[in-house]
Amino acid sequence: MSRVLLIEDDPAVREGVALALRRQNHDVDATATGEEGMDRLRAFRPDIVVLDLMLPGMTGLDVCRGIRAVDQTLPIIMATARGDEVDIVVGLEAGADDYVVKPVLARVLDARIRAVLRRAAGGPPGAGGLPKIDTYGDLAVDRAGLTVALNGEPIALAPSELRLLLTLSASPGQVFSRQQLLEAVWEHDYHGDARLVDACVKRLRTKMSEPPRAPLYIHTVRGFGYRFSAP
């Protein structure tokens, strides 16, 4: 049973989503404000956070950034009633692992939660049989221990960031389309969510101290996607 912290200010939505997730065998702690949600992090110790973007007072973006300031690895799914791409991208770049647009079906949210938790628990498909630790220049990727270090210093990665790096680095030089990465990392089998991939690449590059105009490891292939190469 996964522990889900739900932060949603609308009482009807909060109660409905919490009930639906409990029926899917999740342990749910539901709060109405960002401030209360941040307090519950320490007491409830969730496995994942489902976070409304539009909260009064401390906004969902503020909460997302607050969580990432203290925990880089806790999975976050952002929920938004807006279809505005700018809001979604800003949320993803703030550190969310995935997003859903409200109203969302309970089975869809449950599937997203389980997919994100799988990413948090394991590496990319087909990673079996690879060496335990791969070294690419100053970057060390421990595929068994699911850790990454740069110049000997550990890098704390969110589940989507880690799985994206594991997927790309497993096949250096291979070009992956955004759709291929979307299916491999996020387990989404539909088109239209390239922003998930682009936002995650941006966060990953930042954490890896990649020069913005001349990245060493993750390269953009214009009009197609990304490839990984060792410097």
JSON list of C-alpha atoms in Angstrom, two decimals:
[
{"chain": "A", "resi": 1, "resn": "MET", "atom": "CA", "xyz": [0.00, 0.00, 0.00]},
{"chain": "A", "resi": 2, "resn": "SER", "atom": "CA", "xyz": [1.49, 3.33, -1.07]},
{"chain": "A", "resi": 3, "resn": "ARG", "atom": "CA", "xyz": [1.19, 6.43, 1.11]},
{"chain": "A", "resi": 4, "resn": "VAL", "atom": "CA", "xyz": [-0.27, 9.33, -0.90]},
{"chain": "A", "resi": 5, "resn": "LEU", "atom": "CA", "xyz": [-0.27, 12.92, 0.34]},
{"chain": "A", "resi": 6, "resn": "LEU", "atom": "CA", "xyz": [-3.08, 14.73, -1.50]},
{"chain": "A", "resi": 7, "resn": "ILE", "atom": "CA", "xyz": [-2.97, 18.56, -1.39]},
{"chain": "A", "resi": 8, "resn": "GLU", "atom": "CA", "xyz": [-6.20, 19.96, -2.87]},
{"chain": "A", "resi": 9, "resn": "ASP", "atom": "CA", "xyz": [-8.19, 23.01, -1.71]},
{"chain": "A", "resi": 10, "resn": "ASP", "atom": "CA", "xyz": [-11.58, 22.09, -3.25]},
{"chain": "A", "resi": 11, "resn": "PRO", "atom": "CA", "xyz": [-13.42, 20.04, -0.58]},
{"chain": "A", "resi": 12, "resn": "ALA", "atom": "CA", "xyz": [-15.52, 18.05, -3.06]},
{"chain": "A", "resi": 13, "resn": "VAL", "atom": "CA", "xyz": [-12.55, 17.20, -5.26]},
{"chain": "A", "resi": 14, "resn": "ARG", "atom": "CA", "xyz": [-10.35, 16.42, -2.26]},
{"chain": "A", "resi": 15, "resn": "GLU", "atom": "CA", "xyz": [-12.90, 14.05, -0.70]},
{"chain": "A", "resi": 16, "resn": "GLY", "atom": "CA", "xyz": [-13.74, 12.40, -4.02]},
{"chain": "A", "resi": 17, "resn": "VAL", "atom": "CA", "xyz": [-10.13, 11.80, -5.04]},
{"chain": "A", "resi": 18, "resn": "ALA", "atom": "CA", "xyz": [-9.14, 10.61, -1.57]},
{"chain": "A", "resi": 19, "resn": "LEU", "atom": "CA", "xyz": [-12.03, 8.13, -1.49]},
{"chain": "A", "resi": 20, "resn": "ALA", "atom": "CA", "xyz": [-11.25, 6.85, -4.98]},
{"chain": "A", "resi": 21, "resn": "LEU", "atom": "CA", "xyz": [-7.56, 6.35, -4.17]},
{"chain": "A", "resi": 22, "resn": "ARG", "atom": "CA", "xyz": [-8.40, 4.54, -0.93]},
{"chain": "A", "resi": 23, "resn": "ARG", "atom": "CA", "xyz": [-10.57, 2.18, -2.96]},
{"chain": "A", "resi": 24, "resn": "GLN", "atom": "CA", "xyz": [-7.47, 1.52, -5.06]},
{"chain": "A", "resi": 25, "resn": "ASN", "atom": "CA", "xyz": [-5.65, 0.46, -1.86]},
{"chain": "A", "resi": 26, "resn": "HIS", "atom": "CA", "xyz": [-3.68, 3.65, -1.31]},
{"chain": "A", "resi": 27, "resn": "ASP", "atom": "CA", "xyz": [-3.19, 5.11, 2.17]},
{"chain": "A", "resi": 28, "resn": "VAL", "atom": "CA", "xyz": [-4.26, 8.74, 1.68]},
{"chain": "A", "resi": 29, "resn": "ASP", "atom": "CA", "xyz": [-3.68, 11.82, 3.83]},
{"chain": "A", "resi": 30, "resn": "ALA", "atom": "CA", "xyz": [-5.63, 14.75, 2.33]},
{"chain": "A", "resi": 31, "resn": "THR", "atom": "CA", "xyz": [-4.94, 18.41, 3.15]},
{"chain": "A", "resi": 32, "resn": "ALA", "atom": "CA", "xyz": [-6.49, 21.67, 1.96]},
{"chain": "A", "resi": 33, "resn": "THR", "atom": "CA", "xyz": [-3.55, 24.07, 1.88]},
{"chain": "A", "resi": 34, "resn": "GLY", "atom": "CA", "xyz": [0.08, 24.11, 0.85]},
{"chain": "A", "resi": 35, "resn": "GLU", "atom": "CA", "xyz": [1.15, 25.10, 4.34]},
{"chain": "A", "resi": 36, "resn": "GLU", "atom": "CA", "xyz": [-0.68, 22.15, 5.88]},
{"chain": "A", "resi": 37, "resn": "GLY", "atom": "CA", "xyz": [0.72, 19.85, 3.22]},
{"chain": "A", "resi": 38, "resn": "MET", "atom": "CA", "xyz": [4.29, 20.88, 4.00]},
{"chain": "A", "resi": 39, "resn": "ASP", "atom": "CA", "xyz": [3.64, 20.19, 7.69]},
{"chain": "A", "resi": 40, "resn": "ARG", "atom": "CA", "xyz": [2.21, 16.75, 6.91]},
{"chain": "A", "resi": 41, "resn": "LEU", "atom": "CA", "xyz": [5.32, 15.76, 4.96]},
{"chain": "A", "resi": 42, "resn": "ARG", "atom": "CA", "xyz": [7.26, 15.20, 8.14]},
{"chain": "A", "resi": 43, "resn": "ALA", "atom": "CA", "xyz": [4.52, 13.40, 10.06]},
{"chain": "A", "resi": 44, "resn": "PHE", "atom": "CA", "xyz": [2.96, 11.30, 7.28]},
{"chain": "A", "resi": 45, "resn": "ARG", "atom": "CA", "xyz": [6.15, 10.53, 5.32]},
{"chain": "A", "resi": 46, "resn": "PRO", "atom": "CA", "xyz": [4.38, 9.91, 1.98]},
{"chain": "A", "resi": 47, "resn": "ASP", "atom": "CA", "xyz": [5.65, 7.77, -0.88]},
{"chain": "A", "resi": 48, "resn": "ILE", "atom": "CA", "xyz": [4.23, 10.27, -3.36]},
{"chain": "A", "resi": 49, "resn": "VAL", "atom": "CA", "xyz": [2.55, 13.70, -3.40]},
{"chain": "A", "resi": 50, "resn": "VAL", "atom": "CA", "xyz": [-0.44, 14.62, -5.58]},
{"chain": "A", "resi": 51, "resn": "LEU", "atom": "CA", "xyz": [-0.43, 18.40, -5.66]},
{"chain": "A", "resi": 52, "resn": "ASP", "atom": "CA", "xyz": [-3.01, 20.86, -6.98]},
{"chain": "A", "resi": 53, "resn": "LEU", "atom": "CA", "xyz": [-1.31, 23.65, -8.90]},
{"chain": "A", "resi": 54, "resn": "MET", "atom": "CA", "xyz": [-3.82, 26.37, -8.00]},
{"chain": "A", "resi": 55, "resn": "LEU", "atom": "CA", "xyz": [-3.78, 26.57, -4.19]},
{"chain": "A", "resi": 56, "resn": "PRO", "atom": "CA", "xyz": [-4.65, 29.65, -2.11]},
{"chain": "A", "resi": 57, "resn": "GLY", "atom": "CA", "xyz": [-1.85, 31.20, -0.12]},
{"chain": "A", "resi": 58, "resn": "MET", "atom": "CA", "xyz": [1.14, 28.94, -0.67]},
{"chain": "A", "resi": 59, "resn": "THR", "atom": "CA", "xyz": [0.63, 27.90, -4.29]},
{"chain": "A", "resi": 60, "resn": "GLY", "atom": "CA", "xyz": [1.26, 24.47, -5.75]},
{"chain": "A", "resi": 61, "resn": "LEU", "atom": "CA", "xyz": [4.42, 25.80, -7.38]},
{"chain": "A", "resi": 62, "resn": "ASP", "atom": "CA", "xyz": [5.63, 27.08, -4.00]},
{"chain": "A", "resi": 63, "resn": "VAL", "atom": "CA", "xyz": [4.92, 23.67, -2.44]},
{"chain": "A", "resi": 64, "resn": "CYS", "atom": "CA", "xyz": [6.69, 21.86, -5.26]},
{"chain": "A", "resi": 65, "resn": "ARG", "atom": "CA", "xyz": [9.76, 24.04, -4.88]},
{"chain": "A", "resi": 66, "resn": "GLY", "atom": "CA", "xyz": [9.59, 23.69, -1.10]},
{"chain": "A", "resi": 67, "resn": "ILE", "atom": "CA", "xyz": [9.53, 19.90, -1.33]},
{"chain": "A", "resi": 68, "resn": "ARG", "atom": "CA", "xyz": [12.42, 19.87, -3.78]},
{"chain": "A", "resi": 69, "resn": "ALA", "atom": "CA", "xyz": [14.45, 22.11, -1.47]},
{"chain": "A", "resi": 70, "resn": "VAL", "atom": "CA", "xyz": [14.41, 19.38, 1.19]},
{"chain": "A", "resi": 71, "resn": "ASP", "atom": "CA", "xyz": [13.83, 16.20, -0.84]},
{"chain": "A", "resi": 72, "resn": "GLN", "atom": "CA", "xyz": [14.95, 15.76, -4.44]},
{"chain": "A", "resi": 73, "resn": "THR", "atom": "CA", "xyz": [13.66, 12.20, -4.74]},
{"chain": "A", "resi": 74, "resn": "LEU", "atom": "CA", "xyz": [10.07, 12.29, -3.40]},
{"chain": "A", "resi": 75, "resn": "PRO", "atom": "CA", "xyz": [7.76, 11.74, -6.41]},
{"chain": "A", "resi": 76, "resn": "ILE", "atom": "CA", "xyz": [5.34, 14.57, -7.19]},
{"chain": "A", "resi": 77, "resn": "ILE", "atom": "CA", "xyz": [2.34, 14.49, -9.52]},
{"chain": "A", "resi": 78, "resn": "MET", "atom": "CA", "xyz": [0.93, 17.92, -10.29]},
{"chain": "A", "resi": 79, "resn": "ALA", "atom": "CA", "xyz": [-2.84, 18.30, -10.84]},
{"chain": "A", "resi": 80, "resn": "THR", "atom": "CA", "xyz": [-4.17, 21.32, -12.67]},
{"chain": "A", "resi": 81, "resn": "ALA", "atom": "CA", "xyz": [-7.57, 22.44, -13.90]},
{"chain": "A", "resi": 82, "resn": "ARG", "atom": "CA", "xyz": [-5.84, 24.54, -16.51]},
{"chain": "A", "resi": 83, "resn": "GLY", "atom": "CA", "xyz": [-4.91, 23.35, -19.95]},
{"chain": "A", "resi": 84, "resn": "ASP", "atom": "CA", "xyz": [-2.46, 26.19, -20.27]},
{"chain": "A", "resi": 85, "resn": "GLU", "atom": "CA", "xyz": [0.86, 24.78, -21.43]},
{"chain": "A", "resi": 86, "resn": "VAL", "atom": "CA", "xyz": [2.88, 27.52, -19.75]},
{"chain": "A", "resi": 87, "resn": "ASP", "atom": "CA", "xyz": [1.50, 26.61, -16.30]},
{"chain": "A", "resi": 88, "resn": "ILE", "atom": "CA", "xyz": [2.18, 22.94, -16.88]},
{"chain": "A", "resi": 89, "resn": "VAL", "atom": "CA", "xyz": [5.74, 23.53, -18.06]},
{"chain": "A", "resi": 90, "resn": "VAL", "atom": "CA", "xyz": [6.47, 25.85, -15.13]},
{"chain": "A", "resi": 91, "resn": "GLY", "atom": "CA", "xyz": [5.23, 23.14, -12.75]},
{"chain": "A", "resi": 92, "resn": "LEU", "atom": "CA", "xyz": [7.32, 20.47, -14.40]},
{"chain": "A", "resi": 93, "resn": "GLU", "atom": "CA", "xyz": [10.41, 22.66, -14.34]},
{"chain": "A", "resi": 94, "resn": "ALA", "atom": "CA", "xyz": [9.77, 23.32, -10.63]},
{"chain": "A", "resi": 95, "resn": "GLY", "atom": "CA", "xyz": [10.32, 19.61, -10.04]},
{"chain": "A", "resi": 96, "resn": "ALA", "atom": "CA", "xyz": [7.08, 17.70, -10.67]},
{"chain": "A", "resi": 97, "resn": "ASP", "atom": "CA", "xyz": [7.56, 14.19, -12.09]},
{"chain": "A", "resi": 98, "resn": "ASP", "atom": "CA", "xyz": [4.25, 14.04, -13.95]},
{"chain": "A", "resi": 99, "resn": "TYR", "atom": "CA", "xyz": [0.95, 15.87, -14.23]},
{"chain": "A", "resi": 100, "resn": "VAL", "atom": "CA", "xyz": [-2.77, 15.27, -14.73]},
{"chain": "A", "resi": 101, "resn": "VAL", "atom": "CA", "xyz": [-5.45, 17.70, -15.90]},
{"chain": "A", "resi": 102, "resn": "LYS", "atom": "CA", "xyz": [-8.59, 17.89, -13.75]},
{"chain": "A", "resi": 103, "resn": "PRO", "atom": "CA", "xyz": [-11.14, 16.46, -13.75]},
{"chain": "A", "resi": 104, "resn": "VAL", "atom": "CA", "xyz": [-9.20, 13.22, -13.89]},
{"chain": "A", "resi": 105, "resn": "LEU", "atom": "CA", "xyz": [-10.60, 9.69, -13.73]},
{"chain": "A", "resi": 106, "resn": "ALA", "atom": "CA", "xyz": [-9.61, 7.74, -10.62]},
{"chain": "A", "resi": 107, "resn": "ARG", "atom": "CA", "xyz": [-8.19, 4.89, -12.68]},
{"chain": "A", "resi": 108, "resn": "VAL", "atom": "CA", "xyz": [-6.03, 7.33, -14.66]},
{"chain": "A", "resi": 109, "resn": "LEU", "atom": "CA", "xyz": [-4.63, 8.95, -11.53]},
{"chain": "A", "resi": 110, "resn": "ASP", "atom": "CA", "xyz": [-4.06, 5.52, -9.97]},
{"chain": "A", "resi": 111, "resn": "ALA", "atom": "CA", "xyz": [-2.17, 4.41, -13.10]},
{"chain": "A", "resi": 112, "resn": "ARG", "atom": "CA", "xyz": [-0.02, 7.57, -13.04]},
{"chain": "A", "resi": 113, "resn": "ILE", "atom": "CA", "xyz": [0.77, 7.07, -9.33]},
{"chain": "A", "resi": 114, "resn": "ARG", "atom": "CA", "xyz": [1.78, 3.46, -9.85]},
{"chain": "A", "resi": 115, "resn": "ALA", "atom": "CA", "xyz": [3.90, 4.35, -12.89]},
{"chain": "A", "resi": 116, "resn": "VAL", "atom": "CA", "xyz": [5.77, 7.08, -11.00]},
{"chain": "A", "resi": 117, "resn": "LEU", "atom": "CA", "xyz": [6.36, 4.75, -8.05]},
{"chain": "A", "resi": 118, "resn": "ARG", "atom": "CA", "xyz": [7.72, 2.10, -10.42]},
{"chain": "A", "resi": 119, "resn": "ARG", "atom": "CA", "xyz": [10.17, 4.66, -11.75]},
{"chain": "A", "resi": 120, "resn": "ALA", "atom": "CA", "xyz": [11.22, 5.42, -8.20]},
{"chain": "A", "resi": 121, "resn": "ALA", "atom": "CA", "xyz": [11.85, 1.74, -7.52]},
{"chain": "A", "resi": 122, "resn": "GLY", "atom": "CA", "xyz": [13.75, 0.57, -10.58]},
{"chain": "A", "resi": 123, "resn": "GLY", "atom": "CA", "xyz": [15.78, 1.28, -13.70]},
{"chain": "A", "resi": 124, "resn": "PRO", "atom": "CA", "xyz": [14.78, 1.40, -17.33]},
{"chain": "A", "resi": 125, "resn": "PRO", "atom": "CA", "xyz": [13.45, -1.60, -19.28]},
{"chain": "A", "resi": 126, "resn": "GLY", "atom": "CA", "xyz": [16.22, -3.78, -20.62]},
{"chain": "A", "resi": 127, "resn": "ALA", "atom": "CA", "xyz": [18.77, -2.64, -18.05]},
{"chain": "A", "resi": 128, "resn": "GLY", "atom": "CA", "xyz": [19.39, -6.16, -16.77]},
{"chain": "A", "resi": 129, "resn": "GLY", "atom": "CA", "xyz": [22.84, -7.57, -17.44]},
{"chain": "A", "resi": 130, "resn": "LEU", "atom": "CA", "xyz": [24.52, -4.19, -17.69]},
{"chain": "A", "resi": 131, "resn": "PRO", "atom": "CA", "xyz": [27.60, -3.49, -15.52]},
{"chain": "A", "resi": 132, "resn": "LYS", "atom": "CA", "xyz": [26.81, -2.35, -12.02]},
{"chain": "A", "resi": 133, "resn": "ILE", "atom": "CA", "xyz": [28.58, 1.00, -12.47]},
{"chain": "A", "resi": 134, "resn": "ASP", "atom": "CA", "xyz": [29.14, 2.77, -15.78]},
{"chain": "A", "resi": 135, "resn": "THR", "atom": "CA", "xyz": [31.56, 5.70, -15.96]},
{"chain": "A", "resi": 136, "resn": "TYR", "atom": "CA", "xyz": [31.28, 8.43, -18.57]},
{"chain": "A", "resi": 137, "resn": "GLY", "atom": "CA", "xyz": [33.99, 11.02, -18.03]},
{"chain": "A", "resi": 138, "resn": "ASP", "atom": "CA", "xyz": [33.31, 12.51, -14.60]},
{"chain": "A", "resi": 139, "resn": "LEU", "atom": "CA", "xyz": [29.85, 10.93, -14.43]},
{"chain": "A", "resi": 140, "resn": "ALA", "atom": "CA", "xyz": [29.32, 7.59, -12.64]},
{"chain": "A", "resi": 141, "resn": "VAL", "atom": "CA", "xyz": [25.98, 5.76, -13.01]},
{"chain": "A", "resi": 142, "resn": "ASP", "atom": "CA", "xyz": [25.34, 2.91, -10.58]},
{"chain": "A", "resi": 143, "resn": "ARG", "atom": "CA", "xyz": [22.61, 0.90, -12.28]},
{"chain": "A", "resi": 144, "resn": "ALA", "atom": "CA", "xyz": [22.22, -1.60, -9.46]},
{"chain": "A", "resi": 145, "resn": "GLY", "atom": "CA", "xyz": [22.25, 0.92, -6.63]},
{"chain": "A", "resi": 146, "resn": "LEU", "atom": "CA", "xyz": [20.28, 3.49, -8.67]},
{"chain": "A", "resi": 147, "resn": "THR", "atom": "CA", "xyz": [22.64, 6.33, -7.78]},
{"chain": "A", "resi": 148, "resn": "VAL", "atom": "CA", "xyz": [24.50, 8.92, -9.83]},
{"chain": "A", "resi": 149, "resn": "ALA", "atom": "CA", "xyz": [27.66, 10.86, -8.97]},
{"chain": "A", "resi": 150, "resn": "LEU", "atom": "CA", "xyz": [29.50, 13.69, -10.71]},
{"chain": "A", "resi": 151, "resn": "ASN", "atom": "CA", "xyz": [33.16, 14.17, -9.82]},
{"chain": "A", "resi": 152, "resn": "GLY", "atom": "CA", "xyz": [32.58, 11.79, -6.93]},
{"chain": "A", "resi": 153, "resn": "GLU", "atom": "CA", "xyz": [29.72, 13.85, -5.49]},
{"chain": "A", "resi": 154, "resn": "PRO", "atom": "CA", "xyz": [26.27, 12.20, -5.39]},
{"chain": "A", "resi": 155, "resn": "ILE", "atom": "CA", "xyz": [23.49, 13.87, -7.39]},
{"chain": "A", "resi": 156, "resn": "ALA", "atom": "CA", "xyz": [19.99, 13.64, -5.91]},
{"chain": "A", "resi": 157, "resn": "LEU", "atom": "CA", "xyz": [17.60, 12.92, -8.78]},
{"chain": "A", "resi": 158, "resn": "ALA", "atom": "CA", "xyz": [13.82, 12.70, -8.86]},
{"chain": "A", "resi": 159, "resn": "PRO", "atom": "CA", "xyz": [12.45, 9.37, -10.19]},
{"chain": "A", "resi": 160, "resn": "SER", "atom": "CA", "xyz": [11.76, 10.67, -13.69]},
{"chain": "A", "resi": 161, "resn": "GLU", "atom": "CA", "xyz": [15.20, 12.30, -13.89]},
{"chain": "A", "resi": 162, "resn": "LEU", "atom": "CA", "xyz": [16.96, 9.13, -12.79]},
{"chain": "A", "resi": 163, "resn": "ARG", "atom": "CA", "xyz": [15.05, 6.89, -15.17]},
{"chain": "A", "resi": 164, "resn": "LEU", "atom": "CA", "xyz": [15.61, 9.29, -18.06]},
{"chain": "A", "resi": 165, "resn": "LEU", "atom": "CA", "xyz": [19.36, 9.29, -17.43]},
{"chain": "A", "resi": 166, "resn": "LEU", "atom": "CA", "xyz": [19.43, 5.51, -17.05]},
{"chain": "A", "resi": 167, "resn": "THR", "atom": "CA", "xyz": [17.52, 5.07, -20.31]},
{"chain": "A", "resi": 168, "resn": "LEU", "atom": "CA", "xyz": [19.67, 7.47, -22.33]},
{"chain": "A", "resi": 169, "resn": "SER", "atom": "CA", "xyz": [23.02, 6.37, -20.91]},
{"chain": "A", "resi": 170, "resn": "ALA", "atom": "CA", "xyz": [22.27, 2.68, -21.45]},
{"chain": "A", "resi": 171, "resn": "SER", "atom": "CA", "xyz": [22.71, 3.29, -25.20]},
{"chain": "A", "resi": 172, "resn": "PRO", "atom": "CA", "xyz": [25.34, 6.01, -25.75]},
{"chain": "A", "resi": 173, "resn": "GLY", "atom": "CA", "xyz": [25.13, 7.55, -29.20]},
{"chain": "A", "resi": 174, "resn": "GLN", "atom": "CA", "xyz": [21.61, 6.29, -29.87]},
{"chain": "A", "resi": 175, "resn": "VAL", "atom": "CA", "xyz": [19.07, 8.98, -30.72]},
{"chain": "A", "resi": 176, "resn": "PHE", "atom": "CA", "xyz": [15.78, 8.66, -28.84]},
{"chain": "A", "resi": 177, "resn": "SER", "atom": "CA", "xyz": [12.67, 10.46, -30.03]},
{"chain": "A", "resi": 178, "resn": "ARG", "atom": "CA", "xyz": [10.61, 12.28, -27.45]},
{"chain": "A", "resi": 179, "resn": "GLN", "atom": "CA", "xyz": [7.85, 9.72, -27.96]},
{"chain": "A", "resi": 180, "resn": "GLN", "atom": "CA", "xyz": [10.25, 6.84, -27.30]},
{"chain": "A", "resi": 181, "resn": "LEU", "atom": "CA", "xyz": [11.41, 8.50, -24.09]},
{"chain": "A", "resi": 182, "resn": "LEU", "atom": "CA", "xyz": [7.84, 9.29, -23.07]},
{"chain": "A", "resi": 183, "resn": "GLU", "atom": "CA", "xyz": [6.91, 5.62, -23.37]},
{"chain": "A", "resi": 184, "resn": "ALA", "atom": "CA", "xyz": [10.09, 4.29, -21.74]},
{"chain": "A", "resi": 185, "resn": "VAL", "atom": "CA", "xyz": [10.30, 6.73, -18.84]},
{"chain": "A", "resi": 186, "resn": "TRP", "atom": "CA", "xyz": [6.75, 7.92, -18.16]},
{"chain": "A", "resi": 187, "resn": "GLU", "atom": "CA", "xyz": [4.92, 4.88, -19.61]},
{"chain": "A", "resi": 188, "resn": "HIS", "atom": "CA", "xyz": [2.63, 7.21, -21.58]},
{"chain": "A", "resi": 189, "resn": "ASP", "atom": "CA", "xyz": [1.54, 5.62, -24.84]},
{"chain": "A", "resi": 190, "resn": "TYR", "atom": "CA", "xyz": [-0.06, 8.70, -26.38]},
{"chain": "A", "resi": 191, "resn": "HIS", "atom": "CA", "xyz": [1.34, 11.73, -28.18]},
{"chain": "A", "resi": 192, "resn": "GLY", "atom": "CA", "xyz": [1.32, 15.32, -27.02]},
{"chain": "A", "resi": 193, "resn": "ASP", "atom": "CA", "xyz": [3.36, 15.27, -23.81]},
{"chain": "A", "resi": 194, "resn": "ALA", "atom": "CA", "xyz": [6.79, 16.14, -25.20]},
{"chain": "A", "resi": 195, "resn": "ARG", "atom": "CA", "xyz": [6.89, 18.90, -22.58]},
{"chain": "A", "resi": 196, "resn": "LEU", "atom": "CA", "xyz": [7.37, 16.20, -19.93]},
{"chain": "A", "resi": 197, "resn": "VAL", "atom": "CA", "xyz": [10.55, 15.07, -21.68]},
{"chain": "A", "resi": 198, "resn": "ASP", "atom": "CA", "xyz": [11.89, 18.57, -22.37]},
{"chain": "A", "resi": 199, "resn": "ALA", "atom": "CA", "xyz": [11.27, 19.80, -18.82]},
{"chain": "A", "resi": 200, "resn": "CYS", "atom": "CA", "xyz": [12.93, 16.72, -17.34]},
{"chain": "A", "resi": 201, "resn": "VAL", "atom": "CA", "xyz": [15.96, 17.10, -19.61]},
{"chain": "A", "resi": 202, "resn": "LYS", "atom": "CA", "xyz": [16.27, 20.73, -18.53]},
{"chain": "A", "resi": 203, "resn": "ARG", "atom": "CA", "xyz": [16.21, 19.78, -14.83]},
{"chain": "A", "resi": 204, "resn": "LEU", "atom": "CA", "xyz": [18.63, 16.92, -15.37]},
{"chain": "A", "resi": 205, "resn": "ARG", "atom": "CA", "xyz": [21.10, 19.12, -17.24]},
{"chain": "A", "resi": 206, "resn": "THR", "atom": "CA", "xyz": [20.97, 21.68, -14.42]},
{"chain": "A", "resi": 207, "resn": "LYS", "atom": "CA", "xyz": [21.70, 19.06, -11.77]},
{"chain": "A", "resi": 208, "resn": "MET", "atom": "CA", "xyz": [24.55, 17.66, -13.87]},
{"chain": "A", "resi": 209, "resn": "SER", "atom": "CA", "xyz": [26.01, 21.17, -14.27]},
{"chain": "A", "resi": 210, "resn": "GLU", "atom": "CA", "xyz": [25.72, 20.91, -18.04]},
{"chain": "A", "resi": 211, "resn": "PRO", "atom": "CA", "xyz": [26.72, 24.11, -19.92]},
{"chain": "A", "resi": 212, "resn": "PRO", "atom": "CA", "xyz": [23.44, 25.37, -21.43]},
{"chain": "A", "resi": 213, "resn": "ARG", "atom": "CA", "xyz": [24.85, 26.00, -24.90]},
{"chain": "A", "resi": 214, "resn": "ALA", "atom": "CA", "xyz": [27.32, 23.11, -25.00]},
{"chain": "A", "resi": 215, "resn": "PRO", "atom": "CA", "xyz": [26.09, 20.16, -22.92]},
{"chain": "A", "resi": 216, "resn": "LEU", "atom": "CA", "xyz": [28.63, 17.41, -22.34]},
{"chain": "A", "resi": 217, "resn": "TYR", "atom": "CA", "xyz": [26.32, 14.44, -21.90]},
{"chain": "A", "resi": 218, "resn": "ILE", "atom": "CA", "xyz": [22.74, 14.99, -23.07]},
{"chain": "A", "resi": 219, "resn": "HIS", "atom": "CA", "xyz": [22.57, 16.42, -26.57]},
{"chain": "A", "resi": 220, "resn": "THR", "atom": "CA", "xyz": [19.54, 17.74, -28.40]},
{"chain": "A", "resi": 221, "resn": "VAL", "atom": "CA", "xyz": [18.89, 16.35, -31.86]},
{"chain": "A", "resi": 222, "resn": "ARG", "atom": "CA", "xyz": [16.78, 19.10, -33.37]},
{"chain": "A", "resi": 223, "resn": "GLY", "atom": "CA", "xyz": [13.42, 18.04, -34.67]},
{"chain": "A", "resi": 224, "resn": "PHE", "atom": "CA", "xyz": [13.71, 14.57, -33.17]},
{"chain": "A", "resi": 225, "resn": "GLY", "atom": "CA", "xyz": [14.85, 14.12, -29.58]},
{"chain": "A", "resi": 226, "resn": "TYR", "atom": "CA", "xyz": [17.96, 13.47, -27.50]},
{"chain": "A", "resi": 227, "resn": "ARG", "atom": "CA", "xyz": [21.07, 11.32, -27.34]},
{"chain": "A", "resi": 228, "resn": "PHE", "atom": "CA", "xyz": [23.64, 10.64, -24.63]},
{"chain": "A", "resi": 229, "resn": "SER", "atom": "CA", "xyz": [27.39, 10.66, -25.21]},
{"chain": "A", "resi": 230, "resn": "ALA", "atom": "CA", "xyz": [30.45, 10.62, -22.98]},
{"chain": "A", "resi": 231, "resn": "PRO", "atom": "CA", "xyz": [32.81, 13.61, -23.25]}
]
